[in-house]
Every structure is written in C-alpha cells, then in structure tokens.
Amino acid sequence: MPEKRFDFEAIVKILLRNNVDFIVVGGICAALHGSDTPTQDMDIVQSRDPDNLKRLENALSELGAYYREHTNKRLIPKAERMTTGGHHLLNTAFGPVDVLGAIANQRDYPALLPHTIEIELEEDVRFRTLDLSTLILTKQETGREKDRRMLPILLRIQEEIERR
Amino acid sequence: MENTKDRPEEQEPHPSGEEPLLPTYSEDGEDLTLIRLMLSLTPIERLRTVQRRANSIQRLRNARKTV
C-alpha cells in the first residue's frame, strides 16, 4: 500500500469507527495543547482489554499497518501481541502510528484515563488526549532527550494559560 | 554563532516604537508570542497547523532527495 502524507484525522476516524478505546499522547497531544513543534507520527496508548485489542487489530488492518522496524518483511500487528506495556512502532497508509501499551512510569490506559480531556474533531467525532499537566509529568518521567526538549515549551504554555 | 533573537537587548526601544504589554520571550528563550498565537486557536486548529507544517517539512525533505 503506498504511503500517503501524514493524516492524523484519517487515523483517528478509523480508530473511532472501529470503536477502539485509546488515548492520544506524545507530539499530537502537545500540538493540541499549543505546541508548534511539527510531529511526524501519532502515539496512542491502547486499552488492553481483549475485546478492545481485537477492535484495534481490525482498525490497524484497515489502516494497512505493519511494523516499521522490520525492513525485510511485512509483519502485521496482532491483538494477542498487544497485551503488554510494549511499544509497537507501525507504519500505516496515513503515516506512522505508535501503539504504546504504557508510557513513562508504566502508566497504562486505566491509569491515564482519569487524566485526559475530550477533543471534538467534528460533530460526534470525539477522542481523548492527556491533559496538559499529565503530558508534562510523563515527559518529565520519561527523561529522554527528545522529551526533555519539549518540556520548556509545555511549561511556558502552562504558565501562559495560568496567567490568563 | 550567537542567536541574538533569543537575547533581545532590554535597553533598546521596541522596534515597533511601542513597548508590548506582555513579555515577548520567556527567561529560557521561548518565543511567547508564538505560544499565544497557538493558544488563540482551538485544539483542532492547532493540530491542523502543526500537521500542515509537518507535511511541508516532509515535502521539502523529499524535494531535496531529487536534487
């Protein structure tokens, strides 16, 4: 399947059409909160409920997902392999998607869900993303260079919102 | 080379002739005007702005490969 330009909205709509429970994290979450740093992929934390994983597998199949680390073969993501906190780095017809069983200090879907906000993409098309405080916390916990680089702008956004 | 944009001379008058009401830069050099610009948009408008930039960057990267 030929790769198209990164299209976040197409990915979200296919996940929602398949009734997948997920939380948008990472660079897209930062952009939703006001970061102007371009991002080339979409990170989600999936609910690891078995029924949800089956729905996720179907959505990923519709997206034409495959593991992007394996350049010599096309491995397709399967529900039974997404039951842990592991990270599945995928490419899809609409751009890279990372399916993350847990982030930062092993924070998984049930742990993160109370710290999310709802975003309305369009009428009756809604998804959840981390609230700003939790996004900052996970970036601090992860401690990778790329996460640390994003922290100053997230902290300034938080200050700017508090100043209003 | 020193990036003077990150370190505005506080003694100089503002180039517009009028001092802004809010600071332009944070102490760590973040451009607060860009942050305010993004915060003036809805979350989806912010995301579409970033997505357009990401796609523009990708187009530029692809273009460079053909030279």
mmCIF file of C-alpha atoms in Angstrom:
data_model
loop_
_atom_site.group_PDB
_atom_site.id
_atom_site.type_symbol
_atom_site.label_atom_id
_atom_site.label_comp_id
_atom_site.label_asym_id
_atom_site.label_seq_id
_atom_site.Cartn_x
_atom_site.Cartn_y
_atom_site.Cartn_z
ATOM 1 C CA MET A 1 0.000 0.000 0.000
ATOM 2 C CA PRO A 2 1.542 3.350 -0.968
ATOM 3 C CA GLU A 3 2.288 5.668 1.924
ATOM 4 C CA LYS A 4 0.267 8.890 1.956
ATOM 5 C CA ARG A 5 1.063 12.139 3.724
ATOM 6 C CA PHE A 6 0.674 12.080 7.485
ATOM 7 C CA ASP A 7 -3.045 12.439 8.151
ATOM 8 C CA PHE A 8 -3.868 12.404 11.823
ATOM 9 C CA GLU A 9 -7.576 12.895 11.291
ATOM 10 C CA ALA A 10 -7.904 9.898 8.969
ATOM 11 C CA ILE A 11 -6.169 7.694 11.550
ATOM 12 C CA VAL A 12 -8.384 8.903 14.399
ATOM 13 C CA LYS A 13 -11.554 8.438 12.363
ATOM 14 C CA ILE A 14 -10.681 4.832 11.505
ATOM 15 C CA LEU A 15 -9.874 4.071 15.162
ATOM 16 C CA LEU A 16 -13.173 5.614 16.263
ATOM 17 C CA ARG A 17 -15.167 3.879 13.525
ATOM 18 C CA ASN A 18 -13.852 0.594 14.925
ATOM 19 C CA ASN A 19 -14.818 1.673 18.479
ATOM 20 C CA VAL A 20 -11.234 1.467 19.720
ATOM 21 C CA ASP A 21 -10.573 2.815 23.222
ATOM 22 C CA PHE A 22 -7.344 4.818 23.076
ATOM 23 C CA ILE A 23 -5.658 7.966 24.398
ATOM 24 C CA VAL A 24 -3.630 10.268 22.162
ATOM 25 C CA VAL A 25 -0.257 11.064 23.762
ATOM 26 C CA GLY A 26 3.092 12.440 22.534
ATOM 27 C CA GLY A 27 3.599 15.152 19.932
ATOM 28 C CA ILE A 28 -0.015 15.264 18.737
ATOM 29 C CA CYS A 29 -1.163 15.744 22.326
ATOM 30 C CA ALA A 30 1.405 18.538 22.694
ATOM 31 C CA ALA A 31 0.117 20.153 19.484
ATOM 32 C CA LEU A 32 -3.461 20.015 20.767
ATOM 33 C CA HIS A 33 -2.303 21.919 23.844
ATOM 34 C CA GLY A 34 -0.496 24.563 21.772
ATOM 35 C CA SER A 35 2.997 23.293 20.977
ATOM 36 C CA ASP A 36 4.023 24.365 17.478
ATOM 37 C CA THR A 37 6.637 21.615 17.103
ATOM 38 C CA PRO A 38 5.836 19.561 13.985
ATOM 39 C CA THR A 39 5.418 15.838 14.610
ATOM 40 C CA GLN A 40 5.691 13.051 12.071
ATOM 41 C CA ASP A 41 3.794 10.330 13.906
ATOM 42 C CA MET A 42 0.846 9.643 16.159
ATOM 43 C CA ASP A 43 1.291 7.989 19.569
ATOM 44 C CA ILE A 44 -1.609 6.259 21.276
ATOM 45 C CA VAL A 45 -1.988 4.259 24.483
ATOM 46 C CA GLN A 46 -4.488 1.490 23.916
ATOM 47 C CA SER A 47 -6.864 -0.152 26.354
ATOM 48 C CA ARG A 48 -5.552 -3.697 26.730
ATOM 49 C CA ASP A 49 -8.997 -5.153 27.262
ATOM 50 C CA PRO A 50 -9.118 -8.244 24.970
ATOM 51 C CA ASP A 51 -12.219 -7.061 23.091
ATOM 52 C CA ASN A 52 -10.631 -3.661 22.522
ATOM 53 C CA LEU A 53 -7.437 -5.250 21.235
ATOM 54 C CA LYS A 54 -9.471 -7.167 18.666
ATOM 55 C CA ARG A 55 -11.129 -3.910 17.563
ATOM 56 C CA LEU A 56 -7.697 -2.276 17.437
ATOM 57 C CA GLU A 57 -6.364 -5.110 15.301
ATOM 58 C CA ASN A 58 -9.257 -4.565 12.865
ATOM 59 C CA ALA A 59 -8.634 -0.789 12.765
ATOM 60 C CA LEU A 60 -4.916 -1.302 12.163
ATOM 61 C CA SER A 61 -5.731 -3.741 9.390
ATOM 62 C CA GLU A 62 -7.953 -1.085 7.794
ATOM 63 C CA LEU A 63 -5.066 1.376 8.126
ATOM 64 C CA GLY A 64 -2.724 -1.087 6.416
ATOM 65 C CA ALA A 65 -0.433 -1.125 9.484
ATOM 66 C CA TYR A 66 2.827 -3.031 9.642
ATOM 67 C CA TYR A 67 5.919 -2.929 11.899
ATOM 68 C CA ARG A 68 8.244 -0.289 10.509
ATOM 69 C CA GLU A 69 11.359 -1.680 12.245
ATOM 70 C CA HIS A 70 11.326 -4.783 10.077
ATOM 71 C CA THR A 71 12.523 -3.575 6.720
ATOM 72 C CA ASN A 72 12.972 -7.046 5.264
ATOM 73 C CA LYS A 73 9.449 -8.323 5.926
ATOM 74 C CA ARG A 74 5.938 -7.005 6.434
ATOM 75 C CA LEU A 75 4.822 -8.016 9.927
ATOM 76 C CA ILE A 76 1.197 -7.250 10.723
ATOM 77 C CA PRO A 77 0.206 -6.245 14.305
ATOM 78 C CA LYS A 78 -1.923 -8.843 16.072
ATOM 79 C CA ALA A 79 -4.187 -8.398 19.111
ATOM 80 C CA GLU A 80 -2.502 -11.151 21.095
ATOM 81 C CA ARG A 81 0.847 -9.343 20.862
ATOM 82 C CA MET A 82 -0.541 -6.042 22.199
ATOM 83 C CA THR A 83 -1.473 -7.273 25.680
ATOM 84 C CA THR A 84 1.660 -5.936 27.393
ATOM 85 C CA GLY A 85 3.144 -2.495 28.045
ATOM 86 C CA GLY A 86 5.351 -2.839 24.976
ATOM 87 C CA HIS A 87 5.654 -0.314 22.165
ATOM 88 C CA HIS A 88 4.517 -1.220 18.655
ATOM 89 C CA LEU A 89 6.094 1.093 16.087
ATOM 90 C CA LEU A 90 3.935 0.883 12.993
ATOM 91 C CA ASN A 91 3.633 2.450 9.609
ATOM 92 C CA THR A 92 0.217 2.914 8.046
ATOM 93 C CA ALA A 93 -1.351 4.248 4.868
ATOM 94 C CA PHE A 94 -1.791 7.584 6.665
ATOM 95 C CA GLY A 95 1.609 7.824 8.361
ATOM 96 C CA PRO A 96 3.438 6.309 11.332
ATOM 97 C CA VAL A 97 1.419 5.229 14.381
ATOM 98 C CA ASP A 98 2.994 4.094 17.649
ATOM 99 C CA VAL A 99 0.753 1.836 19.759
ATOM 100 C CA LEU A 100 2.066 2.064 23.318
ATOM 101 C CA GLY A 101 0.900 -0.364 25.992
ATOM 102 C CA ALA A 102 2.209 2.007 28.669
ATOM 103 C CA ILE A 103 4.249 5.210 28.854
ATOM 104 C CA ALA A 104 6.588 6.867 31.372
ATOM 105 C CA ASN A 105 6.444 5.026 34.714
ATOM 106 C CA GLN A 106 4.383 2.157 33.265
ATOM 107 C CA ARG A 107 1.302 4.349 33.083
ATOM 108 C CA ASP A 108 -1.256 2.372 31.117
ATOM 109 C CA TYR A 109 -4.729 3.167 29.779
ATOM 110 C CA PRO A 110 -6.680 2.785 33.068
ATOM 111 C CA ALA A 111 -4.083 4.854 34.938
ATOM 112 C CA LEU A 112 -4.077 7.630 32.339
ATOM 113 C CA LEU A 113 -7.804 7.788 31.566
ATOM 114 C CA PRO A 114 -8.743 9.975 34.602
ATOM 115 C CA HIS A 115 -6.103 12.478 33.418
ATOM 116 C CA THR A 116 -7.470 13.043 29.928
ATOM 117 C CA ILE A 117 -9.618 15.627 28.207
ATOM 118 C CA GLU A 118 -12.050 15.105 25.348
ATOM 119 C CA ILE A 119 -11.376 16.710 21.973
ATOM 120 C CA GLU A 120 -14.107 17.140 19.384
ATOM 121 C CA LEU A 121 -12.662 16.645 15.910
ATOM 122 C CA GLU A 122 -16.030 17.319 14.343
ATOM 123 C CA GLU A 123 -19.647 16.761 15.329
ATOM 124 C CA ASP A 124 -19.955 13.365 17.069
ATOM 125 C CA VAL A 125 -16.272 12.579 16.427
ATOM 126 C CA ARG A 126 -14.540 12.753 19.781
ATOM 127 C CA PHE A 127 -11.350 11.289 21.193
ATOM 128 C CA ARG A 128 -9.354 11.604 24.386
ATOM 129 C CA THR A 129 -5.894 13.049 24.945
ATOM 130 C CA LEU A 130 -3.796 13.681 28.059
ATOM 131 C CA ASP A 131 -4.420 16.864 29.992
ATOM 132 C CA LEU A 132 -1.509 19.294 29.944
ATOM 133 C CA SER A 133 -0.300 18.575 33.500
ATOM 134 C CA THR A 134 -0.147 14.837 32.845
ATOM 135 C CA LEU A 135 1.575 15.346 29.494
ATOM 136 C CA ILE A 136 4.248 17.385 31.278
ATOM 137 C CA LEU A 137 4.535 14.755 34.015
ATOM 138 C CA THR A 138 5.021 11.915 31.521
ATOM 139 C CA LYS A 139 7.638 13.921 29.613
ATOM 140 C CA GLN A 140 9.482 14.538 32.901
ATOM 141 C CA GLU A 141 9.250 10.873 33.889
ATOM 142 C CA THR A 142 10.404 9.543 30.546
ATOM 143 C CA GLY A 143 13.538 11.653 30.647
ATOM 144 C CA ARG A 144 14.577 11.003 27.041
ATOM 145 C CA GLU A 145 16.378 13.831 25.289
ATOM 146 C CA LYS A 146 13.531 14.382 22.810
ATOM 147 C CA ASP A 147 11.040 14.587 25.697
ATOM 148 C CA ARG A 148 13.241 16.970 27.652
ATOM 149 C CA ARG A 149 13.496 19.214 24.602
ATOM 150 C CA MET A 150 9.725 19.601 24.550
ATOM 151 C CA LEU A 151 9.425 20.440 28.249
ATOM 152 C CA PRO A 152 10.290 24.175 28.182
ATOM 153 C CA ILE A 153 7.560 24.992 25.660
ATOM 154 C CA LEU A 154 4.974 22.877 27.531
ATOM 155 C CA LEU A 155 5.846 24.608 30.791
ATOM 156 C CA ARG A 156 5.576 28.042 29.146
ATOM 157 C CA ILE A 157 2.167 27.067 27.683
ATOM 158 C CA GLN A 158 1.041 26.059 31.178
ATOM 159 C CA GLU A 159 2.236 29.394 32.595
ATOM 160 C CA GLU A 160 0.530 31.306 29.802
ATOM 161 C CA ILE A 161 -2.778 29.505 30.454
ATOM 162 C CA GLU A 162 -2.485 30.153 34.199
ATOM 163 C CA ARG A 163 -1.710 33.829 33.541
ATOM 164 C CA ARG A 164 -4.983 34.281 31.604
ATOM 165 C CA MET B 1 27.089 31.944 16.111
ATOM 166 C CA GLU B 2 25.158 33.651 18.859
ATOM 167 C CA ASN B 3 21.448 33.818 18.271
ATOM 168 C CA THR B 4 20.631 37.414 19.164
ATOM 169 C CA LYS B 5 16.910 36.733 18.594
ATOM 170 C CA ASP B 6 16.908 34.783 21.848
ATOM 171 C CA ARG B 7 18.556 37.595 23.751
ATOM 172 C CA PRO B 8 16.871 40.881 22.958
ATOM 173 C CA GLU B 9 18.626 43.975 24.202
ATOM 174 C CA GLU B 10 16.407 45.182 27.010
ATOM 175 C CA GLN B 11 17.790 48.711 26.844
ATOM 176 C CA GLU B 12 16.839 49.254 23.217
ATOM 177 C CA PRO B 13 13.379 50.603 22.406
ATOM 178 C CA HIS B 14 10.982 48.101 20.889
ATOM 179 C CA PRO B 15 11.305 48.108 17.069
ATOM 180 C CA SER B 16 7.583 48.857 16.674
ATOM 181 C CA GLY B 17 8.042 52.099 18.628
ATOM 182 C CA GLU B 18 5.716 50.899 21.409
ATOM 183 C CA GLU B 19 6.530 48.558 24.268
ATOM 184 C CA PRO B 20 4.413 45.363 24.238
ATOM 185 C CA LEU B 21 2.120 44.798 27.218
ATOM 186 C CA LEU B 22 3.335 41.227 27.692
ATOM 187 C CA PRO B 23 6.880 39.861 27.571
ATOM 188 C CA THR B 24 7.999 38.577 24.161
ATOM 189 C CA TYR B 25 10.392 35.886 25.414
ATOM 190 C CA SER B 26 10.481 33.672 28.472
ATOM 191 C CA GLU B 27 13.674 33.523 30.530
ATOM 192 C CA ASP B 28 14.661 30.288 28.770
ATOM 193 C CA GLY B 29 14.250 31.881 25.340
ATOM 194 C CA GLU B 30 10.850 30.524 24.269
ATOM 195 C CA ASP B 31 9.000 32.907 21.953
ATOM 196 C CA LEU B 32 5.847 33.616 23.962
ATOM 197 C CA THR B 33 4.179 35.344 21.020
ATOM 198 C CA LEU B 34 4.099 32.031 19.136
ATOM 199 C CA ILE B 35 2.650 30.294 22.193
ATOM 200 C CA ARG B 36 -0.077 32.953 22.482
ATOM 201 C CA LEU B 37 -0.778 32.636 18.763
ATOM 202 C CA MET B 38 -1.312 28.873 19.108
ATOM 203 C CA LEU B 39 -3.415 29.293 22.256
ATOM 204 C CA SER B 40 -5.716 31.658 20.355
ATOM 205 C CA LEU B 41 -6.733 28.698 18.145
ATOM 206 C CA THR B 42 -8.979 25.767 19.044
ATOM 207 C CA PRO B 43 -7.174 22.464 19.800
ATOM 208 C CA ILE B 44 -8.090 21.067 16.380
ATOM 209 C CA GLU B 45 -6.931 24.248 14.616
ATOM 210 C CA ARG B 46 -3.606 23.934 16.491
ATOM 211 C CA LEU B 47 -3.243 20.353 15.373
ATOM 212 C CA ARG B 48 -4.039 21.179 11.745
ATOM 213 C CA THR B 49 -1.424 23.948 11.836
ATOM 214 C CA VAL B 50 1.214 21.525 13.111
ATOM 215 C CA GLN B 51 0.130 18.849 10.631
ATOM 216 C CA ARG B 52 0.444 21.298 7.719
ATOM 217 C CA ARG B 53 3.951 22.169 8.913
ATOM 218 C CA ALA B 54 4.912 18.500 9.277
ATOM 219 C CA ASN B 55 3.664 17.780 5.751
ATOM 220 C CA SER B 56 5.506 20.839 4.409
ATOM 221 C CA ILE B 57 8.730 19.653 6.038
ATOM 222 C CA GLN B 58 8.220 16.198 4.546
ATOM 223 C CA ARG B 59 7.678 17.703 1.092
ATOM 224 C CA LEU B 60 10.891 19.704 1.462
ATOM 225 C CA ARG B 61 12.812 16.599 2.571
ATOM 226 C CA ASN B 62 11.507 14.658 -0.405
ATOM 227 C CA ALA B 63 12.353 17.519 -2.738
ATOM 228 C CA ARG B 64 15.944 17.632 -1.506
ATOM 229 C CA LYS B 65 16.435 13.959 -2.351
ATOM 230 C CA THR B 66 15.712 14.574 -6.040
ATOM 231 C CA VAL B 67 18.430 17.222 -6.460
#
